[in-house]
Structures are given as C-alpha cells and as structure tokens.
mmCIF file of C-alpha atoms in Angstrom:
data_model
loop_
_atom_site.group_PDB
_atom_site.id
_atom_site.type_symbol
_atom_site.label_atom_id
_atom_site.label_comp_id
_atom_site.label_asym_id
_atom_site.label_seq_id
_atom_site.Cartn_x
_atom_site.Cartn_y
_atom_site.Cartn_z
ATOM 1 C CA MET G 1 -21.117 -4.565 -27.590
ATOM 2 C CA SER G 2 -18.875 -1.503 -27.933
ATOM 3 C CA SER G 3 -15.273 -2.120 -26.905
ATOM 4 C CA SER G 4 -15.418 1.012 -24.749
ATOM 5 C CA LEU G 5 -18.018 -0.696 -22.523
ATOM 6 C CA VAL G 6 -15.924 -3.810 -21.935
ATOM 7 C CA GLU G 7 -14.532 -3.853 -18.400
ATOM 8 C CA SER G 8 -10.744 -3.918 -18.306
ATOM 9 C CA PRO G 9 -8.579 -5.283 -15.485
ATOM 10 C CA ARG G 10 -7.261 -2.823 -12.906
ATOM 11 C CA THR G 11 -3.492 -2.596 -12.840
ATOM 12 C CA PHE G 12 -1.231 -2.050 -9.855
ATOM 13 C CA GLY G 13 -0.463 1.373 -11.341
ATOM 14 C CA ASP G 14 -4.156 2.278 -11.027
ATOM 15 C CA MET G 15 -4.015 1.636 -7.299
ATOM 16 C CA MET G 16 -0.788 3.636 -6.995
ATOM 17 C CA ARG G 17 -2.069 6.602 -9.013
ATOM 18 C CA MET G 18 -2.846 8.997 -6.134
ATOM 19 C CA PRO G 19 0.459 8.787 -4.202
ATOM 20 C CA VAL G 20 2.528 8.759 -7.411
ATOM 21 C CA ARG G 21 0.816 11.838 -8.848
ATOM 22 C CA PHE G 22 0.873 13.816 -5.602
ATOM 23 C CA TYR G 23 4.529 12.951 -4.997
ATOM 24 C CA LYS G 24 5.436 14.231 -8.469
ATOM 25 C CA THR G 25 3.979 17.665 -7.635
ATOM 26 C CA ILE G 26 6.814 18.173 -5.125
ATOM 27 C CA GLY G 27 9.463 16.558 -7.349
ATOM 28 C CA GLU G 28 9.506 13.036 -5.882
ATOM 29 C CA ASP G 29 9.301 10.386 -8.615
ATOM 30 C CA ILE G 30 8.822 6.939 -7.080
ATOM 31 C CA TYR G 31 9.381 5.262 -10.446
ATOM 32 C CA ALA G 32 12.367 7.393 -11.480
ATOM 33 C CA HIS G 33 14.360 4.188 -12.087
ATOM 34 C CA ARG G 34 11.987 3.382 -14.962
ATOM 35 C CA SER G 35 12.134 6.828 -16.537
ATOM 36 C CA THR G 36 13.674 7.140 -20.008
ATOM 37 C CA ASN G 37 13.872 10.946 -19.852
ATOM 38 C CA GLU G 38 16.983 11.791 -17.842
ATOM 39 C CA LEU G 39 16.445 15.556 -18.124
ATOM 40 C CA THR G 40 12.964 15.367 -16.586
ATOM 41 C CA SER G 41 14.267 13.165 -13.761
ATOM 42 C CA LEU G 42 17.099 15.635 -13.092
ATOM 43 C CA LEU G 43 14.755 18.652 -13.045
ATOM 44 C CA LEU G 44 12.358 16.868 -10.685
ATOM 45 C CA LYS G 45 15.236 16.018 -8.360
ATOM 46 C CA ILE G 46 16.479 19.636 -8.335
ATOM 47 C CA TYR G 47 12.939 20.856 -7.667
ATOM 48 C CA LEU G 48 12.573 18.360 -4.789
ATOM 49 C CA TYR G 49 15.875 19.282 -3.133
ATOM 50 C CA ALA G 50 15.305 23.023 -3.556
ATOM 51 C CA GLY G 51 11.822 22.654 -2.079
ATOM 52 C CA PHE G 52 13.073 20.780 0.981
ATOM 53 C CA ILE G 53 15.924 23.228 1.564
ATOM 54 C CA ASN G 54 13.389 26.062 1.541
ATOM 55 C CA PHE G 55 11.003 24.085 3.748
ATOM 56 C CA ASN G 56 13.669 23.307 6.350
ATOM 57 C CA LEU G 57 14.725 26.964 6.495
ATOM 58 C CA LEU G 58 11.094 27.771 7.320
ATOM 59 C CA VAL G 59 11.094 25.046 10.004
ATOM 60 C CA CYS G 60 14.214 26.645 11.508
ATOM 61 C CA GLY G 61 12.297 29.932 11.553
ATOM 62 C CA GLU G 62 9.456 28.217 13.435
ATOM 63 C CA LEU G 63 11.892 26.757 15.959
ATOM 64 C CA VAL G 64 13.483 30.178 16.567
ATOM 65 C CA PHE G 65 10.022 31.701 16.994
ATOM 66 C CA PHE G 66 9.121 28.936 19.483
ATOM 67 C CA TYR G 67 12.343 29.505 21.460
ATOM 68 C CA LYS G 68 11.811 33.271 21.640
ATOM 69 C CA SER G 69 8.161 32.831 22.671
ATOM 70 C CA ILE G 70 8.828 30.551 25.647
ATOM 71 C CA GLN G 71 11.231 33.099 27.171
ATOM 72 C CA ASP G 72 8.329 35.219 28.414
ATOM 73 C CA PHE G 73 5.100 33.986 30.013
ATOM 74 C CA GLU G 74 3.150 36.643 28.088
ATOM 75 C CA THR G 75 4.087 35.003 24.779
ATOM 76 C CA VAL G 76 3.855 31.346 25.853
ATOM 77 C CA ARG G 77 0.477 31.089 24.130
ATOM 78 C CA LEU G 78 2.222 31.843 20.803
ATOM 79 C CA ALA G 79 4.693 29.025 21.492
ATOM 80 C CA ILE G 80 1.766 26.653 22.106
ATOM 81 C CA ALA G 81 0.187 27.819 18.830
ATOM 82 C CA VAL G 82 3.312 27.122 16.750
ATOM 83 C CA ALA G 83 4.183 23.818 18.465
ATOM 84 C CA PRO G 84 1.689 21.627 16.488
ATOM 85 C CA CYS G 85 2.974 23.060 13.194
ATOM 86 C CA ILE G 86 6.562 22.268 14.213
ATOM 87 C CA GLY G 87 5.530 18.704 15.075
ATOM 88 C CA PHE G 88 3.747 18.288 11.740
ATOM 89 C CA SER G 89 6.784 19.670 9.870
ATOM 90 C CA LEU G 90 9.277 17.397 11.653
ATOM 91 C CA VAL G 91 7.151 14.314 10.959
ATOM 92 C CA ALA G 92 6.851 15.302 7.269
ATOM 93 C CA ASP G 93 10.637 15.763 7.144
ATOM 94 C CA PHE G 94 11.297 12.400 8.760
ATOM 95 C CA LYS G 95 8.844 10.607 6.491
ATOM 96 C CA GLN G 96 10.589 12.001 3.430
ATOM 97 C CA LEU G 97 13.983 11.080 4.892
ATOM 98 C CA THR G 98 12.676 7.530 5.390
ATOM 99 C CA MET G 99 11.654 7.371 1.726
ATOM 100 C CA VAL G 100 15.172 8.453 0.720
ATOM 101 C CA VAL G 101 17.021 6.076 3.072
ATOM 102 C CA TYR G 102 14.857 3.073 2.123
ATOM 103 C CA LYS G 103 14.376 3.940 -1.544
ATOM 104 C CA LYS G 104 15.819 0.606 -2.736
ATOM 105 C CA THR G 105 13.629 -1.329 -0.303
ATOM 106 C CA LEU G 106 10.598 0.646 -1.475
ATOM 107 C CA ILE G 107 11.352 -0.027 -5.148
ATOM 108 C CA GLN G 108 11.827 -3.742 -4.457
ATOM 109 C CA LEU G 109 8.586 -3.868 -2.438
ATOM 110 C CA LEU G 110 6.531 -2.119 -5.120
ATOM 111 C CA ASP G 111 8.049 -4.195 -7.933
ATOM 112 C CA GLU G 112 7.249 -7.459 -6.136
ATOM 113 C CA LEU G 113 3.703 -6.347 -5.328
ATOM 114 C CA GLU G 114 3.209 -5.374 -8.968
ATOM 115 C CA GLU G 115 4.462 -8.796 -10.048
ATOM 116 C CA MET G 116 2.043 -10.515 -7.631
ATOM 117 C CA HIS G 117 -0.898 -8.317 -8.625
ATOM 118 C CA PRO G 118 -3.715 -10.316 -10.324
ATOM 119 C CA LYS G 119 -3.612 -9.450 -14.025
ATOM 120 C CA THR G 120 -6.928 -10.739 -15.405
ATOM 121 C CA LEU G 121 -10.533 -9.886 -14.558
ATOM 122 C CA LEU G 122 -11.175 -13.481 -13.523
ATOM 123 C CA ALA G 123 -8.193 -13.453 -11.156
ATOM 124 C CA GLN G 124 -9.173 -10.074 -9.729
ATOM 125 C CA LYS G 125 -12.667 -11.371 -8.963
ATOM 126 C CA ALA G 126 -11.131 -14.378 -7.205
ATOM 127 C CA TYR G 127 -9.020 -11.981 -5.110
ATOM 128 C CA LYS G 128 -12.106 -9.780 -4.425
ATOM 129 C CA MET G 129 -9.951 -6.870 -5.500
ATOM 130 C CA ALA G 130 -12.887 -4.548 -6.195
ATOM 131 C CA ASP G 131 -13.955 -4.677 -2.522
ATOM 132 C CA PHE G 132 -10.466 -3.893 -1.244
ATOM 133 C CA GLU G 133 -9.971 -1.122 -3.796
ATOM 134 C CA ARG G 134 -13.340 0.475 -3.014
ATOM 135 C CA THR G 135 -12.531 0.755 0.687
ATOM 136 C CA MET G 136 -9.014 1.979 -0.045
ATOM 137 C CA LYS G 137 -10.261 4.750 -2.361
ATOM 138 C CA ARG G 138 -12.745 6.027 0.211
ATOM 139 C CA VAL G 139 -10.087 6.148 2.919
ATOM 140 C CA ILE G 140 -7.576 7.860 0.620
ATOM 141 C CA SER G 141 -10.138 10.456 -0.519
ATOM 142 C CA ILE G 142 -11.141 11.400 3.041
ATOM 143 C CA PHE G 143 -7.584 11.636 4.345
ATOM 144 C CA THR G 144 -6.335 13.535 1.284
ATOM 145 C CA PHE G 145 -9.156 16.069 1.645
ATOM 146 C CA LEU G 146 -8.419 16.640 5.343
ATOM 147 C CA CYS G 147 -4.670 16.914 4.912
ATOM 148 C CA LEU G 148 -4.884 19.392 2.036
ATOM 149 C CA ALA G 149 -7.704 21.286 3.794
ATOM 150 C CA TYR G 150 -5.399 21.810 6.793
ATOM 151 C CA THR G 151 -2.456 23.176 4.798
ATOM 152 C CA THR G 152 -4.698 25.230 2.492
ATOM 153 C CA THR G 153 -6.656 26.782 5.368
ATOM 154 C CA PHE G 154 -3.563 27.755 7.328
ATOM 155 C CA THR G 155 -1.878 29.105 4.192
ATOM 156 C CA LEU G 156 -4.663 31.043 2.466
ATOM 157 C CA TYR G 157 -6.849 32.237 5.339
ATOM 158 C CA PRO G 158 -4.765 35.357 6.256
ATOM 159 C CA ALA G 159 -4.638 36.595 2.635
ATOM 160 C CA VAL G 160 -8.334 35.898 1.998
ATOM 161 C CA LYS G 161 -9.320 37.610 5.257
ATOM 162 C CA ALA G 162 -7.156 40.667 4.536
ATOM 163 C CA THR G 163 -8.465 40.893 0.950
ATOM 164 C CA VAL G 164 -12.107 40.791 2.065
ATOM 165 C CA LYS G 165 -11.522 43.432 4.745
ATOM 166 C CA TYR G 166 -9.572 45.723 2.399
ATOM 167 C CA ASN G 167 -11.689 45.406 -0.762
ATOM 168 C CA PHE G 168 -15.188 44.796 0.579
ATOM 169 C CA LEU G 169 -15.384 46.058 4.160
ATOM 170 C CA GLY G 170 -13.644 49.388 3.609
ATOM 171 C CA TYR G 171 -10.547 48.914 5.769
ATOM 172 C CA GLU G 172 -7.839 51.432 4.909
ATOM 173 C CA THR G 173 -4.868 49.082 5.233
ATOM 174 C CA PHE G 174 -4.155 45.575 3.986
ATOM 175 C CA ASP G 175 -3.152 43.369 6.930
ATOM 176 C CA ARG G 176 0.106 41.643 6.015
ATOM 177 C CA ASN G 177 -0.086 38.487 8.104
ATOM 178 C CA PHE G 178 1.048 34.908 7.576
ATOM 179 C CA GLY G 179 -0.743 31.666 8.344
ATOM 180 C CA PHE G 180 2.237 30.248 10.228
ATOM 181 C CA LEU G 181 4.233 31.791 13.081
ATOM 182 C CA ILE G 182 7.794 32.038 11.744
ATOM 183 C CA TRP G 183 10.767 34.168 12.691
ATOM 184 C CA PHE G 184 12.516 35.880 9.758
ATOM 185 C CA PRO G 185 15.937 37.557 9.809
ATOM 186 C CA TYR G 186 14.361 40.471 7.904
ATOM 187 C CA ASP G 187 11.150 42.471 8.075
ATOM 188 C CA ALA G 188 8.826 40.293 5.996
ATOM 189 C CA THR G 189 5.925 42.774 6.086
ATOM 190 C CA SER G 190 7.736 46.059 5.424
ATOM 191 C CA ARG G 191 7.107 46.182 1.680
ATOM 192 C CA ASN G 192 4.377 44.730 -0.459
ATOM 193 C CA TRP G 193 6.662 42.755 -2.804
ATOM 194 C CA VAL G 194 8.696 41.347 0.095
ATOM 195 C CA TYR G 195 5.496 40.264 1.817
ATOM 196 C CA TRP G 196 4.071 38.447 -1.218
ATOM 197 C CA ILE G 197 7.327 36.706 -2.101
ATOM 198 C CA THR G 198 7.609 35.505 1.498
ATOM 199 C CA TYR G 199 3.921 34.570 1.559
ATOM 200 C CA TRP G 200 4.088 32.294 -1.492
ATOM 201 C CA ASP G 201 7.404 30.898 -0.302
ATOM 202 C CA ILE G 202 5.625 29.816 2.908
ATOM 203 C CA ALA G 203 2.689 28.515 0.851
ATOM 204 C CA HIS G 204 4.992 26.245 -1.165
ATOM 205 C CA GLY G 205 6.695 25.011 2.009
ATOM 206 C CA ALA G 206 3.306 24.217 3.573
ATOM 207 C CA TYR G 207 2.149 22.361 0.450
ATOM 208 C CA LEU G 208 5.380 20.365 0.306
ATOM 209 C CA ALA G 209 5.051 19.403 3.989
ATOM 210 C CA GLY G 210 1.431 18.389 3.461
ATOM 211 C CA ILE G 211 2.228 16.204 0.457
ATOM 212 C CA ALA G 212 5.278 14.568 2.097
ATOM 213 C CA PHE G 213 3.163 13.841 5.186
ATOM 214 C CA LEU G 214 0.190 12.629 3.132
ATOM 215 C CA CYS G 215 1.880 10.484 0.502
ATOM 216 C CA ALA G 216 3.951 8.374 2.896
ATOM 217 C CA ASP G 217 0.679 7.308 4.519
ATOM 218 C CA LEU G 218 -1.066 6.823 1.159
ATOM 219 C CA LEU G 219 1.755 4.481 0.136
ATOM 220 C CA LEU G 220 1.301 2.561 3.381
ATOM 221 C CA VAL G 221 -2.449 2.275 2.745
ATOM 222 C CA VAL G 222 -1.929 0.964 -0.807
ATOM 223 C CA VAL G 223 0.737 -1.539 0.248
ATOM 224 C CA ILE G 224 -1.216 -2.890 3.248
ATOM 225 C CA THR G 225 -4.383 -3.110 1.131
ATOM 226 C CA GLN G 226 -2.475 -5.273 -1.338
ATOM 227 C CA LEU G 227 -1.015 -7.475 1.394
ATOM 228 C CA CYS G 228 -4.418 -7.925 3.082
ATOM 229 C CA MET G 229 -5.854 -8.894 -0.304
ATOM 230 C CA HIS G 230 -3.173 -11.566 -0.740
ATOM 231 C CA PHE G 231 -3.610 -12.922 2.803
ATOM 232 C CA SER G 232 -7.376 -13.032 2.247
ATOM 233 C CA TYR G 233 -6.877 -14.940 -1.011
ATOM 234 C CA ILE G 234 -4.595 -17.477 0.711
ATOM 235 C CA SER G 235 -7.213 -17.949 3.466
ATOM 236 C CA GLY G 236 -9.962 -18.468 0.913
ATOM 237 C CA ARG G 237 -7.950 -20.999 -1.083
ATOM 238 C CA LEU G 238 -6.952 -22.953 2.025
ATOM 239 C CA GLU G 239 -10.484 -23.098 3.387
ATOM 240 C CA ALA G 240 -11.987 -24.107 0.029
ATOM 241 C CA HIS G 241 -9.436 -26.847 -0.678
ATOM 242 C CA PRO G 242 -11.271 -30.221 -0.653
ATOM 243 C CA CYS G 243 -8.344 -32.256 0.826
ATOM 244 C CA ASP G 244 -9.247 -35.420 -1.041
ATOM 245 C CA PRO G 245 -7.377 -38.275 0.744
ATOM 246 C CA ASP G 246 -7.008 -40.119 -2.573
ATOM 247 C CA GLN G 247 -5.045 -37.220 -4.130
ATOM 248 C CA ASP G 248 -2.149 -36.822 -1.732
ATOM 249 C CA GLU G 249 0.335 -35.559 -4.335
ATOM 250 C CA GLU G 250 -2.068 -32.853 -5.488
ATOM 251 C CA ASN G 251 -2.735 -31.896 -1.867
ATOM 252 C CA LEU G 252 0.981 -31.596 -1.102
ATOM 253 C CA SER G 253 1.612 -29.608 -4.280
ATOM 254 C CA PHE G 254 -1.210 -27.206 -3.415
ATOM 255 C CA LEU G 255 -0.024 -26.753 0.170
ATOM 256 C CA CYS G 256 3.582 -26.159 -0.929
ATOM 257 C CA SER G 257 2.440 -23.409 -3.292
ATOM 258 C CA MET G 258 0.371 -21.789 -0.514
ATOM 259 C CA ILE G 259 3.275 -21.966 1.949
ATOM 260 C CA LYS G 260 5.593 -20.262 -0.557
ATOM 261 C CA TYR G 261 2.952 -17.630 -1.295
ATOM 262 C CA HIS G 262 2.387 -17.031 2.426
ATOM 263 C CA ASP G 263 6.111 -16.771 3.086
ATOM 264 C CA LYS G 264 6.518 -14.207 0.303
ATOM 265 C CA CYS G 265 3.731 -12.074 1.769
ATOM 266 C CA LEU G 266 5.349 -12.247 5.203
ATOM 267 C CA THR G 267 8.703 -11.201 3.708
ATOM 268 C CA LEU G 268 7.057 -8.180 2.092
ATOM 269 C CA CYS G 269 5.496 -7.311 5.446
ATOM 270 C CA GLU G 270 8.985 -7.275 6.952
ATOM 271 C CA HIS G 271 10.029 -4.767 4.271
ATOM 272 C CA VAL G 272 7.095 -2.550 5.268
ATOM 273 C CA ASN G 273 8.038 -2.866 8.946
ATOM 274 C CA LYS G 274 11.656 -2.002 8.176
ATOM 275 C CA MET G 275 10.640 1.141 6.283
ATOM 276 C CA TYR G 276 7.926 2.468 8.556
ATOM 277 C CA SER G 277 8.690 1.395 12.132
ATOM 278 C CA PHE G 278 10.868 4.361 13.200
ATOM 279 C CA SER G 279 8.943 7.005 11.252
ATOM 280 C CA LEU G 280 5.660 5.813 12.797
ATOM 281 C CA LEU G 281 7.188 5.894 16.280
ATOM 282 C CA LEU G 282 8.054 9.567 15.766
ATOM 283 C CA ASN G 283 4.673 10.096 14.130
ATOM 284 C CA PHE G 284 2.777 8.751 17.160
ATOM 285 C CA LEU G 285 4.870 10.657 19.702
ATOM 286 C CA MET G 286 4.467 13.901 17.781
ATOM 287 C CA ALA G 287 0.775 13.214 17.187
ATOM 288 C CA SER G 288 0.230 12.880 20.937
ATOM 289 C CA MET G 289 1.757 16.315 21.518
ATOM 290 C CA GLN G 290 0.089 17.831 18.445
ATOM 291 C CA ILE G 291 -3.378 16.744 19.551
ATOM 292 C CA CYS G 292 -2.606 18.082 23.041
ATOM 293 C CA PHE G 293 -1.459 21.523 21.814
ATOM 294 C CA ILE G 294 -4.261 21.795 19.259
ATOM 295 C CA ALA G 295 -6.854 20.915 21.891
ATOM 296 C CA PHE G 296 -5.407 23.647 24.117
ATOM 297 C CA GLN G 297 -5.704 26.165 21.261
ATOM 298 C CA VAL G 298 -9.293 25.118 20.616
ATOM 299 C CA THR G 299 -10.261 25.664 24.262
ATOM 300 C CA GLU G 300 -8.479 29.018 24.587
ATOM 301 C CA SER G 301 -8.985 30.884 21.286
ATOM 302 C CA THR G 302 -11.431 32.911 19.217
ATOM 303 C CA ILE G 303 -14.043 31.281 16.967
ATOM 304 C CA GLU G 304 -12.045 31.743 13.750
ATOM 305 C CA VAL G 305 -8.891 30.230 15.271
ATOM 306 C CA ILE G 306 -10.968 27.379 16.714
ATOM 307 C CA LEU G 307 -12.362 26.541 13.252
ATOM 308 C CA ILE G 308 -8.884 26.485 11.690
ATOM 309 C CA TYR G 309 -7.387 24.364 14.456
ATOM 310 C CA CYS G 310 -10.375 21.984 14.435
ATOM 311 C CA ILE G 311 -9.434 21.015 10.870
ATOM 312 C CA PHE G 312 -5.865 20.422 12.080
ATOM 313 C CA LEU G 313 -7.162 18.374 15.027
ATOM 314 C CA MET G 314 -9.351 16.224 12.771
ATOM 315 C CA THR G 315 -6.437 15.660 10.375
ATOM 316 C CA SER G 316 -4.125 14.546 13.183
ATOM 317 C CA MET G 317 -6.677 12.196 14.741
ATOM 318 C CA VAL G 318 -7.785 10.706 11.414
ATOM 319 C CA GLN G 319 -4.158 10.161 10.355
ATOM 320 C CA VAL G 320 -3.346 8.211 13.534
ATOM 321 C CA PHE G 321 -6.601 6.246 13.260
ATOM 322 C CA LEU G 322 -5.919 5.480 9.593
ATOM 323 C CA VAL G 323 -2.480 4.001 10.288
ATOM 324 C CA CYS G 324 -3.774 2.037 13.303
ATOM 325 C CA TYR G 325 -6.797 0.748 11.371
ATOM 326 C CA TYR G 326 -4.641 -0.626 8.565
ATOM 327 C CA GLY G 327 -2.113 -2.035 11.038
ATOM 328 C CA ASP G 328 -5.000 -3.842 12.740
ATOM 329 C CA ALA G 329 -6.335 -5.051 9.376
ATOM 330 C CA LEU G 330 -2.910 -6.484 8.491
ATOM 331 C CA ILE G 331 -2.713 -8.416 11.784
ATOM 332 C CA ALA G 332 -6.257 -9.769 11.373
ATOM 333 C CA ALA G 333 -5.747 -10.790 7.725
ATOM 334 C CA SER G 334 -2.505 -12.648 8.454
ATOM 335 C CA GLU G 335 -4.007 -14.423 11.499
ATOM 336 C CA ARG G 336 -6.952 -15.635 9.410
ATOM 337 C CA VAL G 337 -4.533 -17.737 7.353
ATOM 338 C CA GLY G 338 -3.979 -20.051 10.336
ATOM 339 C CA ASP G 339 -7.713 -20.269 11.054
ATOM 340 C CA ALA G 340 -8.433 -21.135 7.419
ATOM 341 C CA ALA G 341 -5.732 -23.811 7.413
ATOM 342 C CA TYR G 342 -7.180 -25.409 10.554
ATOM 343 C CA ASN G 343 -10.701 -25.375 9.080
ATOM 344 C CA GLN G 344 -9.683 -27.751 6.298
ATOM 345 C CA ASN G 345 -10.579 -31.440 6.392
ATOM 346 C CA TRP G 346 -6.926 -32.108 7.238
ATOM 347 C CA PHE G 347 -7.722 -35.191 9.361
ATOM 348 C CA GLN G 348 -8.339 -37.095 6.121
ATOM 349 C CA CYS G 349 -4.894 -36.274 4.697
ATOM 350 C CA SER G 350 -1.512 -37.946 4.979
ATOM 351 C CA LYS G 351 0.815 -37.440 7.952
ATOM 352 C CA ARG G 352 3.257 -35.428 5.821
ATOM 353 C CA TYR G 353 0.473 -33.057 4.753
ATOM 354 C CA CYS G 354 -0.642 -32.605 8.369
ATOM 355 C CA ILE G 355 2.904 -31.809 9.533
ATOM 356 C CA MET G 356 3.310 -29.168 6.799
ATOM 357 C CA LEU G 357 -0.088 -27.691 7.626
ATOM 358 C CA LYS G 358 0.800 -27.606 11.323
ATOM 359 C CA LEU G 359 3.980 -25.625 10.553
ATOM 360 C CA MET G 360 1.971 -23.153 8.484
ATOM 361 C CA ILE G 361 -0.527 -22.686 11.316
ATOM 362 C CA MET G 362 2.305 -22.170 13.815
ATOM 363 C CA ARG G 363 3.874 -19.536 11.560
ATOM 364 C CA SER G 364 0.577 -17.699 11.154
ATOM 365 C CA GLN G 365 0.250 -17.440 14.952
ATOM 366 C CA LYS G 366 2.996 -14.830 14.753
ATOM 367 C CA PRO G 367 1.028 -12.400 12.569
ATOM 368 C CA ALA G 368 2.409 -9.825 10.160
ATOM 369 C CA MET G 369 2.561 -6.421 11.851
ATOM 370 C CA ILE G 370 4.332 -3.076 11.990
ATOM 371 C CA ARG G 371 6.300 -2.769 15.229
ATOM 372 C CA PRO G 372 7.560 0.714 16.218
ATOM 373 C CA PRO G 373 10.350 0.499 18.821
ATOM 374 C CA THR G 374 9.051 0.728 22.433
ATOM 375 C CA PHE G 375 5.453 0.785 21.139
ATOM 376 C CA PRO G 376 3.035 -2.146 20.896
ATOM 377 C CA PRO G 377 2.372 -3.466 17.365
ATOM 378 C CA ILE G 378 0.276 -0.974 15.439
ATOM 379 C CA SER G 379 -3.409 -1.735 15.887
ATOM 380 C CA LEU G 380 -6.527 -0.015 17.204
ATOM 381 C CA VAL G 381 -5.091 -0.540 20.706
ATOM 382 C CA THR G 382 -2.236 1.762 19.685
ATOM 383 C CA TYR G 383 -4.750 4.435 18.700
ATOM 384 C CA MET G 384 -6.248 4.295 22.195
ATOM 385 C CA LYS G 385 -2.752 4.636 23.671
ATOM 386 C CA VAL G 386 -1.953 7.722 21.532
ATOM 387 C CA ILE G 387 -5.239 9.410 22.475
ATOM 388 C CA SER G 388 -4.614 8.577 26.136
ATOM 389 C CA MET G 389 -1.118 10.103 25.959
ATOM 390 C CA SER G 390 -2.578 13.208 24.306
ATOM 391 C CA PHE G 391 -5.103 13.667 27.102
ATOM 392 C CA GLN G 392 -2.367 13.274 29.739
ATOM 393 C CA PHE G 393 -0.217 15.937 27.986
ATOM 394 C CA PHE G 394 -3.268 18.198 27.668
ATOM 395 C CA ALA G 395 -4.138 17.902 31.383
ATOM 396 C CA LEU G 396 -0.515 18.613 32.337
ATOM 397 C CA LEU G 397 -0.352 21.638 30.013
ATOM 398 C CA LYS G 398 -3.594 23.134 31.346
ATOM 399 C CA THR G 399 -2.491 22.629 34.969
ATOM 400 C CA THR G 400 0.965 24.126 34.365
ATOM 401 C CA TYR G 401 -0.345 27.077 32.343
ATOM 402 C CA TYR G 402 -2.945 28.196 34.875
ATOM 403 C CA ARG G 403 -0.720 27.517 37.881
ATOM 404 C CA ASP G 404 1.877 29.930 36.494
#
C-alpha cells in the first residue's frame, strides 16, 4: 500500500489550525514563545498594536456618532443602528484584552492540552477523537462563515452598490458611503482619495474586530472539545473496568491514575473559567442589547437593510448559542464521570477502593463549568436567559420609541 494512503494521527496543532491561522492575519501569534524568528514576531506585534490603535480610534468615532445622534429625536434611529456595531466592537476589544492579560495562562493551558493529546491512531480511536473533531469542525465552519459574512457584508456592500449604480445603471455620481456609521474629524467623502483611504481603513478595522471576536470563541470551542474528550475517556475507562476483587492492587492503581487524570482535567477547566468568565459576562450583556437593537432595525427598515442586519442577528444568536452549547457539553461530560464510577461493580472491591471511588463521585457532583459573575453557569439555560433579556429590551425600546 502506498505510504500516502496510510492514515496518520491527528495532532493537537491540527485541531488548533483555524484559530491560529486567523489570529496571525491580524498579527496575534498564539505560539510566539516558540518562534525562532524574532524579526517576524516583532513585525507581527507591531502590526497587531497598530491595527488595534486604528480600530479603537474608529470605535471612538462610533461612540461620538452615537452621542450626537441621541441628542435629537429625529436622529435616534441612527443611534439605534450604530449601537449593535458598538457592542460588537467593545466585546471584540475586551476579548483581545483578555487574551493579553491571561496570555501566560493560555500558553500553559494549550501546552498541557497538547501534552495530554493522544499521539497514536490506536489511542485516538480509544478517545473517539474523530467524532469530537468532526462535530467541532462543523461548528467552527458555520460560525466562521457567519462572522466573516457579517463583517464583509457591512464593509463591502456600500462600495459594491455604488459601483453597480455608477457603472451599470447609469448614475452620474458615485455615492461615497461607508458601511458603518462613524464620526470623523474631517470630511471623509470630500475627495476620492480621502474616501478610499478611509474606506479601506474602516475595512481593516472591521476585519480585525471580526477576527478578534471570532478567534476567542474558536479557541474556547477547541479547548472545551478537548476537555469533553478527556472526560468522556475517563468515563469510558471507569465504566469498562472489571473491578476484579482478587486484584485489589491493580484496582487501586487504576483508580489512582483515573483520579489524577480527572483532577488534571478539572484544573484545566479552572484555567478556562479564569480566562473567559468576565469576557463572557460582557459578551452576554452586550449580546442581549445587540439582538434587541438589531431586531428593532429589522422591523423598521428597508429590505436591503433588513437583509444586512439579518446576517448580523444570526451571527449574534449563533455565537451565544455556540458558547452555551459547549458550556452545557462541558457540564454534562464532567457529570458523566460520577455516573460511570457508580456503574462499576464496586461492591465487590475492597473498602479502601470504595472510599476512593466515593470521593471521586462526590467531586464529580460539582461539575466543571464556566461561571460568569452574577450569571448562572454557562449552559443552554443561559441561552434562554439571554434571549429573554433581549426580548425585554426590545419591548422596552419599541414602547419608548413610539411613545415619544
């Protein structure tokens, strides 16, 4: 058989490929500590910082535009239109800040997961890695498409529309509009070269925000997929263990190894919680308001604006669902460890073995989870809460707007 047809084991780097590659396009190198090319690392860092300085100047422009718009009832609709973009930008900013603040924790987490990753085909089959990876890839592909579709649509639509009208429909002037409502301290549409420089400056800022927003969640998906795989493996091993009463030493040795393995997984879950708890709190609060404002735009706008904002609405709802789904999966996978331990034939084993098993079951009753402050642990229940909050904001906004 040709060597090219022989199946090779999947590495941890294969699972990390998407977030690592996308992050590099904005200058963020997760594995910079392993790089041997100092010049490349320096240039990437300069590119990243310059990009975020530019992006935050654009966010300031959005905030000024929002402030000016709410001063007059006639322009309040414009404030409502820019509000979801401001929320998206602030969440992207905070996610990137989280990556910077917890960079050491992130490196340690990824290094330990890479060390624990099954290295051989036989081991990967035992871990059922192909099933976990297949689901993960589908989720990543859908969310990546939606997130990039949102930023691309908002960015390119005005230029494409103006080009079609000017070149193909016979309009005499080229409409110099932008996809985002931003205040500039200069006239950004006065001259052609000023307009296009500003336009592509906004386009880069939008792409950077989209990638920063996207990749933090892709990292979370990869990490939780790995942790669920390890919890599932522990559950399978515990349930399949024969518990032969005549082999007490082997039973104790096996259980000790599983307890250590379980404890390591729980420690890694605490790292994930430490990194993501505050950023996800902001994410959920902003998502509630984003979905509210986007829904208002969809109910009060023209067809073309509705189509653009529908993509934004889908992205926001899928992103919240994605995080909640994986938070729920993590809780379920860690709880199954206790069920698997109880399902053993433990009643045949020694008293010492039973005491150790009891402690493991008790520990698993406090499942691994991500716990944003003031919010319940992230699960599908959290998703229902976010959607409920969004509807309440939406009802309040509609009532206030039409009353005034």
